[in-house]
Amino acid sequence: MVVCICNAIRENDVRAAARQGCATPCQVHQALGRPPKCGKCAAYTRSIIDEERAVA
């Protein structure tokens, strides 16, 4: 599933970045080498990060 339409970031990308230590949507974008743009994905990205941190 695509999480960030502006940068074509998929859910699996966000989960992998969270597992590598990214704790915020901005950190995920930075880790993937893509600049944050409109911000509409921030809430969903944060929920995915929270899920991954809860599992770890």
mmCIF file of N, CA and C in Angstrom:
data_model
loop_
_atom_site.group_PDB
_atom_site.id
_atom_site.type_symbol
_atom_site.label_atom_id
_atom_site.label_comp_id
_atom_site.label_asym_id
_atom_site.label_seq_id
_atom_site.Cartn_x
_atom_site.Cartn_y
_atom_site.Cartn_z
ATOM 1 N N MET A 1 0.834 -1.172 0.000
ATOM 2 C CA MET A 1 0.000 0.000 0.000
ATOM 3 C C MET A 1 0.891 1.252 0.000
ATOM 4 N N VAL A 2 0.508 2.248 -0.757
ATOM 5 C CA VAL A 2 1.244 3.507 -0.803
ATOM 6 C C VAL A 2 0.802 4.376 0.375
ATOM 7 N N VAL A 3 1.769 4.821 1.171
ATOM 8 C CA VAL A 3 1.498 5.677 2.320
ATOM 9 C C VAL A 3 1.631 7.138 1.924
ATOM 10 N N CYS A 4 2.703 7.444 1.182
ATOM 11 C CA CYS A 4 2.981 8.821 0.766
ATOM 12 C C CYS A 4 2.921 8.899 -0.757
ATOM 13 N N ILE A 5 1.866 9.506 -1.248
ATOM 14 C CA ILE A 5 1.689 9.621 -2.695
ATOM 15 C C ILE A 5 2.719 10.567 -3.297
ATOM 16 N N CYS A 6 3.053 11.632 -2.593
ATOM 17 C CA CYS A 6 4.008 12.625 -3.115
ATOM 18 C C CYS A 6 5.371 12.006 -3.420
ATOM 19 N N ASN A 7 5.788 11.051 -2.587
ATOM 20 C CA ASN A 7 7.116 10.467 -2.722
ATOM 21 C C ASN A 7 7.105 8.971 -3.032
ATOM 22 N N ALA A 8 5.942 8.417 -3.290
ATOM 23 C CA ALA A 8 5.802 6.993 -3.599
ATOM 24 C C ALA A 8 6.446 6.110 -2.530
ATOM 25 N N ILE A 9 6.160 6.430 -1.267
ATOM 26 C CA ILE A 9 6.668 5.632 -0.156
ATOM 27 C C ILE A 9 5.602 4.621 0.218
ATOM 28 N N ARG A 10 6.005 3.379 0.269
ATOM 29 C CA ARG A 10 5.078 2.291 0.575
ATOM 30 C C ARG A 10 5.128 1.935 2.056
ATOM 31 N N GLU A 11 4.092 1.248 2.502
ATOM 32 C CA GLU A 11 4.006 0.833 3.900
ATOM 33 C C GLU A 11 5.224 0.019 4.313
ATOM 34 N N ASN A 12 5.666 -0.876 3.447
ATOM 35 C CA ASN A 12 6.840 -1.691 3.770
ATOM 36 C C ASN A 12 8.079 -0.835 3.971
ATOM 37 N N ASP A 13 8.206 0.258 3.213
ATOM 38 C CA ASP A 13 9.331 1.182 3.385
ATOM 39 C C ASP A 13 9.288 1.830 4.759
ATOM 40 N N VAL A 14 8.100 2.254 5.176
ATOM 41 C CA VAL A 14 7.939 2.895 6.480
ATOM 42 C C VAL A 14 8.257 1.900 7.590
ATOM 43 N N ARG A 15 7.753 0.682 7.462
ATOM 44 C CA ARG A 15 8.010 -0.337 8.484
ATOM 45 C C ARG A 15 9.506 -0.637 8.592
ATOM 46 N N ALA A 16 10.180 -0.758 7.478
ATOM 47 C CA ALA A 16 11.621 -1.028 7.496
ATOM 48 C C ALA A 16 12.381 0.129 8.139
ATOM 49 N N ALA A 17 12.010 1.349 7.812
ATOM 50 C CA ALA A 17 12.671 2.522 8.402
ATOM 51 C C ALA A 17 12.427 2.574 9.907
ATOM 52 N N ALA A 18 11.222 2.241 10.334
ATOM 53 C CA ALA A 18 10.908 2.233 11.766
ATOM 54 C C ALA A 18 11.739 1.182 12.485
ATOM 55 N N ARG A 19 11.910 0.026 11.866
ATOM 56 C CA ARG A 19 12.736 -1.031 12.457
ATOM 57 C C ARG A 19 14.199 -0.616 12.558
ATOM 58 N N GLN A 20 14.612 0.290 11.688
ATOM 59 C CA GLN A 20 15.991 0.776 11.708
ATOM 60 C C GLN A 20 16.167 1.955 12.654
ATOM 61 N N GLY A 21 15.102 2.360 13.349
ATOM 62 C CA GLY A 21 15.223 3.387 14.368
ATOM 63 C C GLY A 21 14.529 4.704 14.102
ATOM 64 N N CYS A 22 13.916 4.864 12.967
ATOM 65 C CA CYS A 22 13.199 6.117 12.684
ATOM 66 C C CYS A 22 11.980 6.206 13.603
ATOM 67 N N ALA A 23 11.839 7.356 14.265
ATOM 68 C CA ALA A 23 10.762 7.519 15.231
ATOM 69 C C ALA A 23 9.727 8.554 14.812
ATOM 70 N N THR A 24 9.972 9.260 13.722
ATOM 71 C CA THR A 24 9.033 10.290 13.260
ATOM 72 C C THR A 24 8.872 10.179 11.742
ATOM 73 N N PRO A 25 7.772 10.718 11.220
ATOM 74 C CA PRO A 25 7.603 10.725 9.770
ATOM 75 C C PRO A 25 8.749 11.449 9.051
ATOM 76 N N CYS A 26 9.241 12.545 9.618
ATOM 77 C CA CYS A 26 10.359 13.269 8.986
ATOM 78 C C CYS A 26 11.612 12.400 8.921
ATOM 79 N N GLN A 27 11.863 11.630 9.964
ATOM 80 C CA GLN A 27 13.021 10.738 9.962
ATOM 81 C C GLN A 27 12.874 9.649 8.903
ATOM 82 N N VAL A 28 11.652 9.170 8.704
ATOM 83 C CA VAL A 28 11.409 8.166 7.663
ATOM 84 C C VAL A 28 11.723 8.756 6.289
ATOM 85 N N HIS A 29 11.215 9.945 6.017
ATOM 86 C CA HIS A 29 11.492 10.587 4.739
ATOM 87 C C HIS A 29 12.993 10.788 4.548
ATOM 88 N N GLN A 30 13.670 11.240 5.597
ATOM 89 C CA GLN A 30 15.102 11.481 5.517
ATOM 90 C C GLN A 30 15.861 10.170 5.255
ATOM 91 N N ALA A 31 15.480 9.109 5.956
ATOM 92 C CA ALA A 31 16.144 7.815 5.786
ATOM 93 C C ALA A 31 15.963 7.275 4.373
ATOM 94 N N LEU A 32 14.831 7.596 3.765
ATOM 95 C CA LEU A 32 14.550 7.111 2.415
ATOM 96 C C LEU A 32 15.054 8.070 1.339
ATOM 97 N N GLY A 33 15.628 9.195 1.780
ATOM 98 C CA GLY A 33 16.183 10.154 0.832
ATOM 99 C C GLY A 33 15.140 10.922 0.043
ATOM 100 N N ARG A 34 13.982 11.110 0.660
ATOM 101 C CA ARG A 34 12.894 11.825 -0.014
ATOM 102 C C ARG A 34 12.406 12.953 0.880
ATOM 103 N N PRO A 35 12.249 14.144 0.347
ATOM 104 C CA PRO A 35 11.830 15.275 1.179
ATOM 105 C C PRO A 35 10.339 15.212 1.526
ATOM 106 N N PRO A 36 9.978 15.570 2.772
ATOM 107 C CA PRO A 36 8.559 15.651 3.096
ATOM 108 C C PRO A 36 7.915 16.768 2.269
ATOM 109 N N LYS A 37 6.690 16.540 1.841
ATOM 110 C CA LYS A 37 6.019 17.545 1.005
ATOM 111 C C LYS A 37 4.727 18.005 1.661
ATOM 112 N N CYS A 38 3.598 17.454 1.310
ATOM 113 C CA CYS A 38 2.315 18.012 1.754
ATOM 114 C C CYS A 38 1.963 17.665 3.202
ATOM 115 N N GLY A 39 2.457 16.568 3.748
ATOM 116 C CA GLY A 39 2.188 16.196 5.135
ATOM 117 C C GLY A 39 0.953 15.361 5.371
ATOM 118 N N LYS A 40 0.201 15.056 4.328
ATOM 119 C CA LYS A 40 -1.026 14.278 4.512
ATOM 120 C C LYS A 40 -0.750 12.847 4.992
ATOM 121 N N CYS A 41 0.461 12.369 4.773
ATOM 122 C CA CYS A 41 0.805 11.005 5.165
ATOM 123 C C CYS A 41 1.303 10.909 6.606
ATOM 124 N N ALA A 42 1.522 12.041 7.265
ATOM 125 C CA ALA A 42 2.170 12.046 8.583
ATOM 126 C C ALA A 42 1.429 11.209 9.625
ATOM 127 N N ALA A 43 0.134 11.352 9.732
ATOM 128 C CA ALA A 43 -0.620 10.620 10.752
ATOM 129 C C ALA A 43 -0.564 9.111 10.517
ATOM 130 N N TYR A 44 -0.730 8.697 9.276
ATOM 131 C CA TYR A 44 -0.681 7.264 8.979
ATOM 132 C C TYR A 44 0.733 6.731 9.152
ATOM 133 N N THR A 45 1.723 7.505 8.741
ATOM 134 C CA THR A 45 3.111 7.095 8.914
ATOM 135 C C THR A 45 3.420 6.916 10.392
ATOM 136 N N ARG A 46 2.974 7.865 11.212
ATOM 137 C CA ARG A 46 3.205 7.775 12.650
ATOM 138 C C ARG A 46 2.544 6.524 13.239
ATOM 139 N N SER A 47 1.344 6.173 12.784
ATOM 140 C CA SER A 47 0.671 4.976 13.315
ATOM 141 C C SER A 47 1.429 3.711 12.943
ATOM 142 N N ILE A 48 2.006 3.676 11.757
ATOM 143 C CA ILE A 48 2.808 2.514 11.352
ATOM 144 C C ILE A 48 4.066 2.430 12.212
ATOM 145 N N ILE A 49 4.710 3.567 12.446
ATOM 146 C CA ILE A 49 5.906 3.598 13.299
ATOM 147 C C ILE A 49 5.549 3.094 14.693
ATOM 148 N N ASP A 50 4.438 3.568 15.248
ATOM 149 C CA ASP A 50 3.998 3.140 16.579
ATOM 150 C C ASP A 50 3.743 1.632 16.634
ATOM 151 N N GLU A 51 3.132 1.087 15.579
ATOM 152 C CA GLU A 51 2.911 -0.367 15.521
ATOM 153 C C GLU A 51 4.232 -1.124 15.554
ATOM 154 N N GLU A 52 5.182 -0.662 14.752
ATOM 155 C CA GLU A 52 6.479 -1.342 14.693
ATOM 156 C C GLU A 52 7.228 -1.238 16.008
ATOM 157 N N ARG A 53 7.139 -0.104 16.667
ATOM 158 C CA ARG A 53 7.831 0.065 17.949
ATOM 159 C C ARG A 53 7.182 -0.793 19.030
ATOM 160 N N ALA A 54 5.873 -1.004 18.953
ATOM 161 C CA ALA A 54 5.169 -1.828 19.930
ATOM 162 C C ALA A 54 5.569 -3.300 19.793
ATOM 163 N N VAL A 55 5.829 -3.723 18.565
ATOM 164 C CA VAL A 55 6.213 -5.106 18.300
ATOM 165 C C VAL A 55 7.653 -5.377 18.738
ATOM 166 N N ALA A 56 8.500 -4.378 18.575
ATOM 167 C CA ALA A 56 9.926 -4.534 18.887
ATOM 168 C C ALA A 56 10.124 -4.636 20.330
#
